[in-house]
Structure formats: C-alpha cells, structure tokens
Short mmCIF file of N, CA and C in Angstrom, two decimals:
data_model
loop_
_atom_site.label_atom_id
_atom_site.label_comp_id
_atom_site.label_asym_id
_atom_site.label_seq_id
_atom_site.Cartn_x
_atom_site.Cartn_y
_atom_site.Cartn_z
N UNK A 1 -87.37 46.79 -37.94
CA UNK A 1 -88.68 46.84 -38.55
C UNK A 1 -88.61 46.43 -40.02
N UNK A 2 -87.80 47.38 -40.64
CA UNK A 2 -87.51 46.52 -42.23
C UNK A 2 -86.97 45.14 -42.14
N UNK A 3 -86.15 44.84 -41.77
CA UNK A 3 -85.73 43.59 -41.64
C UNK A 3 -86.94 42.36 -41.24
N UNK A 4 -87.62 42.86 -40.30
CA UNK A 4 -89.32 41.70 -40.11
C UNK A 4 -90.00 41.36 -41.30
N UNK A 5 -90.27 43.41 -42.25
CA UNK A 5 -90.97 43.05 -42.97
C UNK A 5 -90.52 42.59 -44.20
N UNK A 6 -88.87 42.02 -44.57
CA UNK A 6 -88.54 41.95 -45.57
C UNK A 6 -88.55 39.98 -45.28
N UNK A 7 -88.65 39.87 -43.88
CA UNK A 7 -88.88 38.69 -43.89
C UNK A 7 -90.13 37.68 -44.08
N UNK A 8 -90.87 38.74 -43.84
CA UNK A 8 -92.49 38.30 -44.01
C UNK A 8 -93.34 38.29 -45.33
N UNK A 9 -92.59 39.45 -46.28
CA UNK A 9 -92.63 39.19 -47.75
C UNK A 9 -92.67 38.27 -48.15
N UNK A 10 -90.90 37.85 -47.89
CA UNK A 10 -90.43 36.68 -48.36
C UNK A 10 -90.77 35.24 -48.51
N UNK A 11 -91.69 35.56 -47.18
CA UNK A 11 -91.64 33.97 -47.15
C UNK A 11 -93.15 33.92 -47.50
N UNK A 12 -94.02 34.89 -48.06
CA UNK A 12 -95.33 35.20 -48.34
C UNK A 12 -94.81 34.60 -50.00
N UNK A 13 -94.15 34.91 -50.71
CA UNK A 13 -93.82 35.09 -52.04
C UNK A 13 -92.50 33.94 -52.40
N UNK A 14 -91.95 33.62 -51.80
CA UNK A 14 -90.52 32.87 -52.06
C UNK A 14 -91.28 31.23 -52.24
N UNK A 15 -90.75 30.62 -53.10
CA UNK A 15 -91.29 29.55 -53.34
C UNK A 15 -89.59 28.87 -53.24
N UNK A 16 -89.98 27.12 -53.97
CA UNK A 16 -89.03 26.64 -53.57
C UNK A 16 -88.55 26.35 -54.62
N UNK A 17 -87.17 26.98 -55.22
CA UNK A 17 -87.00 26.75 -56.98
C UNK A 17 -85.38 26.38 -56.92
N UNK A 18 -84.64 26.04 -57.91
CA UNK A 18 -82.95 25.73 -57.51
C UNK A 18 -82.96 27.37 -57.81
N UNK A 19 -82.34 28.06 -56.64
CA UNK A 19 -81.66 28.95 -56.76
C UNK A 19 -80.21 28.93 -55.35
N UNK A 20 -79.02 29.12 -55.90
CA UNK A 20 -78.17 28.49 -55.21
C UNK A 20 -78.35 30.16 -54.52
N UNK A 21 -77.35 30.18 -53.60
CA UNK A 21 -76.69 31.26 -52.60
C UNK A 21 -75.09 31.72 -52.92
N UNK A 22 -74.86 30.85 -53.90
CA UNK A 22 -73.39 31.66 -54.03
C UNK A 22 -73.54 30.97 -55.55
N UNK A 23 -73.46 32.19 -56.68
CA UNK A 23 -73.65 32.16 -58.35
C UNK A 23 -73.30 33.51 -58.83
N UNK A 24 -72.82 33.62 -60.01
CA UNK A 24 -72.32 34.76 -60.66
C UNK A 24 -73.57 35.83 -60.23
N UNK A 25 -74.50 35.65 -60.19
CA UNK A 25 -75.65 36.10 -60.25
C UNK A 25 -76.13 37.60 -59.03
N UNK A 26 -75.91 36.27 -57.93
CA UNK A 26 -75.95 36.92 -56.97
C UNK A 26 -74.00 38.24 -56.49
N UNK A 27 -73.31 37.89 -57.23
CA UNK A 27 -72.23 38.59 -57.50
C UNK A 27 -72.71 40.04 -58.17
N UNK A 28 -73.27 39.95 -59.32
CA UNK A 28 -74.21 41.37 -59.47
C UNK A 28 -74.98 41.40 -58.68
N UNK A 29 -76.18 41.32 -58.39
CA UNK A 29 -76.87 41.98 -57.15
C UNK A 29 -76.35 43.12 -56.40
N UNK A 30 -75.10 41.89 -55.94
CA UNK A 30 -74.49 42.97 -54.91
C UNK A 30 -73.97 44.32 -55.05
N UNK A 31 -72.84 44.00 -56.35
CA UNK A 31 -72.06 45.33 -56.98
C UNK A 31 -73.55 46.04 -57.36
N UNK A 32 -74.24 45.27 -58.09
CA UNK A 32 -75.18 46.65 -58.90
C UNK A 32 -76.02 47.37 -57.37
N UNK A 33 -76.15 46.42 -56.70
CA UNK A 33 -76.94 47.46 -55.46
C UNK A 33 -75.72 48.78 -54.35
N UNK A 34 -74.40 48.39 -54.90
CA UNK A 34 -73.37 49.19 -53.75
C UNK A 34 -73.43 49.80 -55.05
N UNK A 35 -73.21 49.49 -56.20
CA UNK A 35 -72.80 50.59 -57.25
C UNK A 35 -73.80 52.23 -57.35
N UNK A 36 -75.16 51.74 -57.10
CA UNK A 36 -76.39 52.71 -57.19
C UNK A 36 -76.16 53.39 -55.65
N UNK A 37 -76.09 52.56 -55.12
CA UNK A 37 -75.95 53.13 -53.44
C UNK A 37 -74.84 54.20 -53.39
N UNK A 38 -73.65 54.31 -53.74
CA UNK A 38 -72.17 54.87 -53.61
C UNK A 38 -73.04 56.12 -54.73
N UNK A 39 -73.63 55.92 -56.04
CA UNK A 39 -73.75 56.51 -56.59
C UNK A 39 -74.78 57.52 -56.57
N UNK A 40 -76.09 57.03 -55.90
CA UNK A 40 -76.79 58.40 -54.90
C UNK A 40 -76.37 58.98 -53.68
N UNK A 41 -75.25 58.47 -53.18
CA UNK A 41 -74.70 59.13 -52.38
C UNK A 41 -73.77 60.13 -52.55
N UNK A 42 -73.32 60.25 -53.65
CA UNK A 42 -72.20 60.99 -54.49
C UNK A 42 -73.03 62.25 -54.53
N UNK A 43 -73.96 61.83 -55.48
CA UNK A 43 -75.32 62.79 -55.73
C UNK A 43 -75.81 63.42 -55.12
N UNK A 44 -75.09 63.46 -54.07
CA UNK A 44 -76.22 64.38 -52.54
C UNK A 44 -77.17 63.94 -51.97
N UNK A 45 -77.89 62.18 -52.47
CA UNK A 45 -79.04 62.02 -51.44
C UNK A 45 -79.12 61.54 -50.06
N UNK A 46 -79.47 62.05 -49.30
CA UNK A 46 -79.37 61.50 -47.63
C UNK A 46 -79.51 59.70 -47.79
N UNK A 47 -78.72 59.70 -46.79
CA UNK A 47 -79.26 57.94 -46.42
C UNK A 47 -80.27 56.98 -46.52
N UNK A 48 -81.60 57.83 -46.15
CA UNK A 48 -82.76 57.29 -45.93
C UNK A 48 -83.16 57.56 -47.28
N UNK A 49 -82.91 58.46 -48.13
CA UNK A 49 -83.60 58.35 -49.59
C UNK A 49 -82.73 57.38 -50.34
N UNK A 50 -81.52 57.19 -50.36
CA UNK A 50 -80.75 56.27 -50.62
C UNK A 50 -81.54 54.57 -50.89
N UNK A 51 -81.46 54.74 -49.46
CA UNK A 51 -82.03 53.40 -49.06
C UNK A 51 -83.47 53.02 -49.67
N UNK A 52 -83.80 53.73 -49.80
CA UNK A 52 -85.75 53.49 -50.23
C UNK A 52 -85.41 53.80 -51.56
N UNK A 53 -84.70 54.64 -52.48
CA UNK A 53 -84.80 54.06 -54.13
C UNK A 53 -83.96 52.94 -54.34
N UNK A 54 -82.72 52.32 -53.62
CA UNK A 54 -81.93 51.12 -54.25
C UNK A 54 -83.30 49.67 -53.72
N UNK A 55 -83.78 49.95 -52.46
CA UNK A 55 -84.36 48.94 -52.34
C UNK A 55 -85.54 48.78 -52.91
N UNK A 56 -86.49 50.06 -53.84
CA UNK A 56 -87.88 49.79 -54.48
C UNK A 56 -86.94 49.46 -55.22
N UNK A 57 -85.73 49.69 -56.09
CA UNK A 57 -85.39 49.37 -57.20
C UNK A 57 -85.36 47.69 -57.31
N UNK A 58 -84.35 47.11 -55.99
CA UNK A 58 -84.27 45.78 -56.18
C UNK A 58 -85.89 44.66 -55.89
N UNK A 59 -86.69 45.79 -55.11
CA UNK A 59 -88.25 44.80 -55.04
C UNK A 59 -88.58 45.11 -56.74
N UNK A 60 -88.42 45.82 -57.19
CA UNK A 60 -88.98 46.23 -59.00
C UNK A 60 -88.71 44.93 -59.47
N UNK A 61 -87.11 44.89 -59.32
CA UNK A 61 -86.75 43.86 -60.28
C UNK A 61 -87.06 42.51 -60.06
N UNK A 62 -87.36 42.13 -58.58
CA UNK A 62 -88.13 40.68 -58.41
C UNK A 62 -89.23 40.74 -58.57
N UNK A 63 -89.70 41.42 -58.69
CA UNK A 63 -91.21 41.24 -59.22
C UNK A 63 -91.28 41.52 -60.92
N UNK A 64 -90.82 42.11 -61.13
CA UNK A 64 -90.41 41.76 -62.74
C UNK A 64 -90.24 40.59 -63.70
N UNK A 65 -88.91 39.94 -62.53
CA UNK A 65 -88.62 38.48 -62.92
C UNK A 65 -90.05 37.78 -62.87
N UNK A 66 -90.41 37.57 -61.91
CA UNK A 66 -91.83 37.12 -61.38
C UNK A 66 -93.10 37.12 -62.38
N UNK A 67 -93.14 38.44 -62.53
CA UNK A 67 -94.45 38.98 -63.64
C UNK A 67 -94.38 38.87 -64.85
N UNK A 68 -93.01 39.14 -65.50
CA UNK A 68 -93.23 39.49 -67.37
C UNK A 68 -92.09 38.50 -67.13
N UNK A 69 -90.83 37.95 -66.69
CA UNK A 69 -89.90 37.41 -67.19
C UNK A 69 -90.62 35.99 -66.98
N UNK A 70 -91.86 35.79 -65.97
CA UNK A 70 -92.51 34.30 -65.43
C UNK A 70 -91.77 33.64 -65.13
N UNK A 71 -90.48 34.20 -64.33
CA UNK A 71 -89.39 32.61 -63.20
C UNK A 71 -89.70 33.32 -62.12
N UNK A 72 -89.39 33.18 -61.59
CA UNK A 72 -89.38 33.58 -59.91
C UNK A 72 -88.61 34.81 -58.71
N UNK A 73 -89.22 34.99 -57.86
CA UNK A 73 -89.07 35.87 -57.34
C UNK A 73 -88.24 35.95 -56.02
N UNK A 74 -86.71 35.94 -55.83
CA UNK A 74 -85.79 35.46 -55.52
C UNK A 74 -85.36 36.45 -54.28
N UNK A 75 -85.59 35.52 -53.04
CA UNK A 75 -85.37 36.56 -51.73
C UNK A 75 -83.90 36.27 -51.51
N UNK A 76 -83.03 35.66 -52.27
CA UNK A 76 -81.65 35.27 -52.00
C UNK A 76 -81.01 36.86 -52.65
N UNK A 77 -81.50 36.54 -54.00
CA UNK A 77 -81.03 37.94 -54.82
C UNK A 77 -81.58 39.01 -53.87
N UNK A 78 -82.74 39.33 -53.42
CA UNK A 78 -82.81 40.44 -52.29
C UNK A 78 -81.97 40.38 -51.15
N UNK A 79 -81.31 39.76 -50.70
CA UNK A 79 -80.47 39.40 -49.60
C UNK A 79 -79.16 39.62 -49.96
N UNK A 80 -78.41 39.58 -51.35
CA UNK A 80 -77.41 40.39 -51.40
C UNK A 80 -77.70 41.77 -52.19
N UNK A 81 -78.73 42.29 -52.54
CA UNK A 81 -79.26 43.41 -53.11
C UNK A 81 -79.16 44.40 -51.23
N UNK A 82 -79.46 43.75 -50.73
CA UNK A 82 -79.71 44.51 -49.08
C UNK A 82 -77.81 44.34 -48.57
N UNK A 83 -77.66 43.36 -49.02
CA UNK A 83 -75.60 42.98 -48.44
C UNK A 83 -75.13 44.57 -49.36
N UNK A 84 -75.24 44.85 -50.56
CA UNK A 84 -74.82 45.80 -51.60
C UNK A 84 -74.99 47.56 -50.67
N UNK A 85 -75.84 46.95 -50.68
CA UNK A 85 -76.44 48.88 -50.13
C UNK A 85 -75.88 49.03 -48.75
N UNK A 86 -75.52 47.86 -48.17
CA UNK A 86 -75.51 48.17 -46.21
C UNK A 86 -73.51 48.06 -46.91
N UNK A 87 -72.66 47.22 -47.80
CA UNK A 87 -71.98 48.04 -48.24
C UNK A 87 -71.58 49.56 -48.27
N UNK A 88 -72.47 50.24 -49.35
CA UNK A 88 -72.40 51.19 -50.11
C UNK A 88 -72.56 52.34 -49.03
N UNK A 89 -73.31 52.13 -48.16
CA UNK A 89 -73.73 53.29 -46.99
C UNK A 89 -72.94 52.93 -45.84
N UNK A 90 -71.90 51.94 -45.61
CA UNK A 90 -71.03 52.23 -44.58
C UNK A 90 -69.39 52.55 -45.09
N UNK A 91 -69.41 52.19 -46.34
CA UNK A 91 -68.27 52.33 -46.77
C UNK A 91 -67.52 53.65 -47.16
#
C-alpha cells in the first residue's frame, strides 16, 4: 500500500530534471535516513512510529527543496531515503 502510494506521488510531482541515481548525494540520503532510523530505534520507538517520522521527515525535506530552496522535488533521493530506513529496521 505505501509503496503504490509513494509511487503515485511521485509521478504526480517528479518532473524531469538531471538528477543522476548514483551521486554523493544520494549517499547521504541513505546514511542520514538508517542513521535516524537505528537512532529511534535505540530510543524505544516501535517500528511503525519509526517508519512514519524518518519518512514525514524525508517527504519534509523534498518539499522543502521544492518550496523555499525552488529546485526540485526528487523521488530518486526518496528512494534511497526509503533504501536507509528498510536498512536501519532490518539491521
């Protein structure tokens, strides 16, 4: 079900801009989304709360970019922001 609707966002909002799939960039994403993930989990929060603050966190930040930074709103960077956390919660 998340997975449909993270696809239907995407392609509601994803435009067509150079953003590669493999860049330093998307290298944070990942760590910073397993880093928060490992790190509410430390914290005592169940899985499912886990999951719903790293991922409003990483929709925050594309829409951020999007709104006040005015570049774009990057479903690649959500795609290792989602690789980070499915990390962080099996590891």
């Amino acid at each position: 079900m998340m997975v449909a609707c993270f696809l239907i966002f995407s392609f509601l909002i994803a435009r067509p801009y150079n953003d590669p799939w493999w860049a330093e960039d998307k290298a944070k994403h990942l760590a910073t989304a397993y880093i928060l993930t490992k790190g509410a989990s430390h914290f005592g929060m169940k899985k499912s709360q886990t999951l719903g603050v790293v991922v409003s966190l990483s929709l925050a930040k594309e829409i951020y970019d999007l709104k006040v930074k005015k570049t774009f709103f990057s479903v690649k960077d959500l795609f290792y922001d989602i690789a980070g956390i499915t990390l962080g919660l099996l590891l």
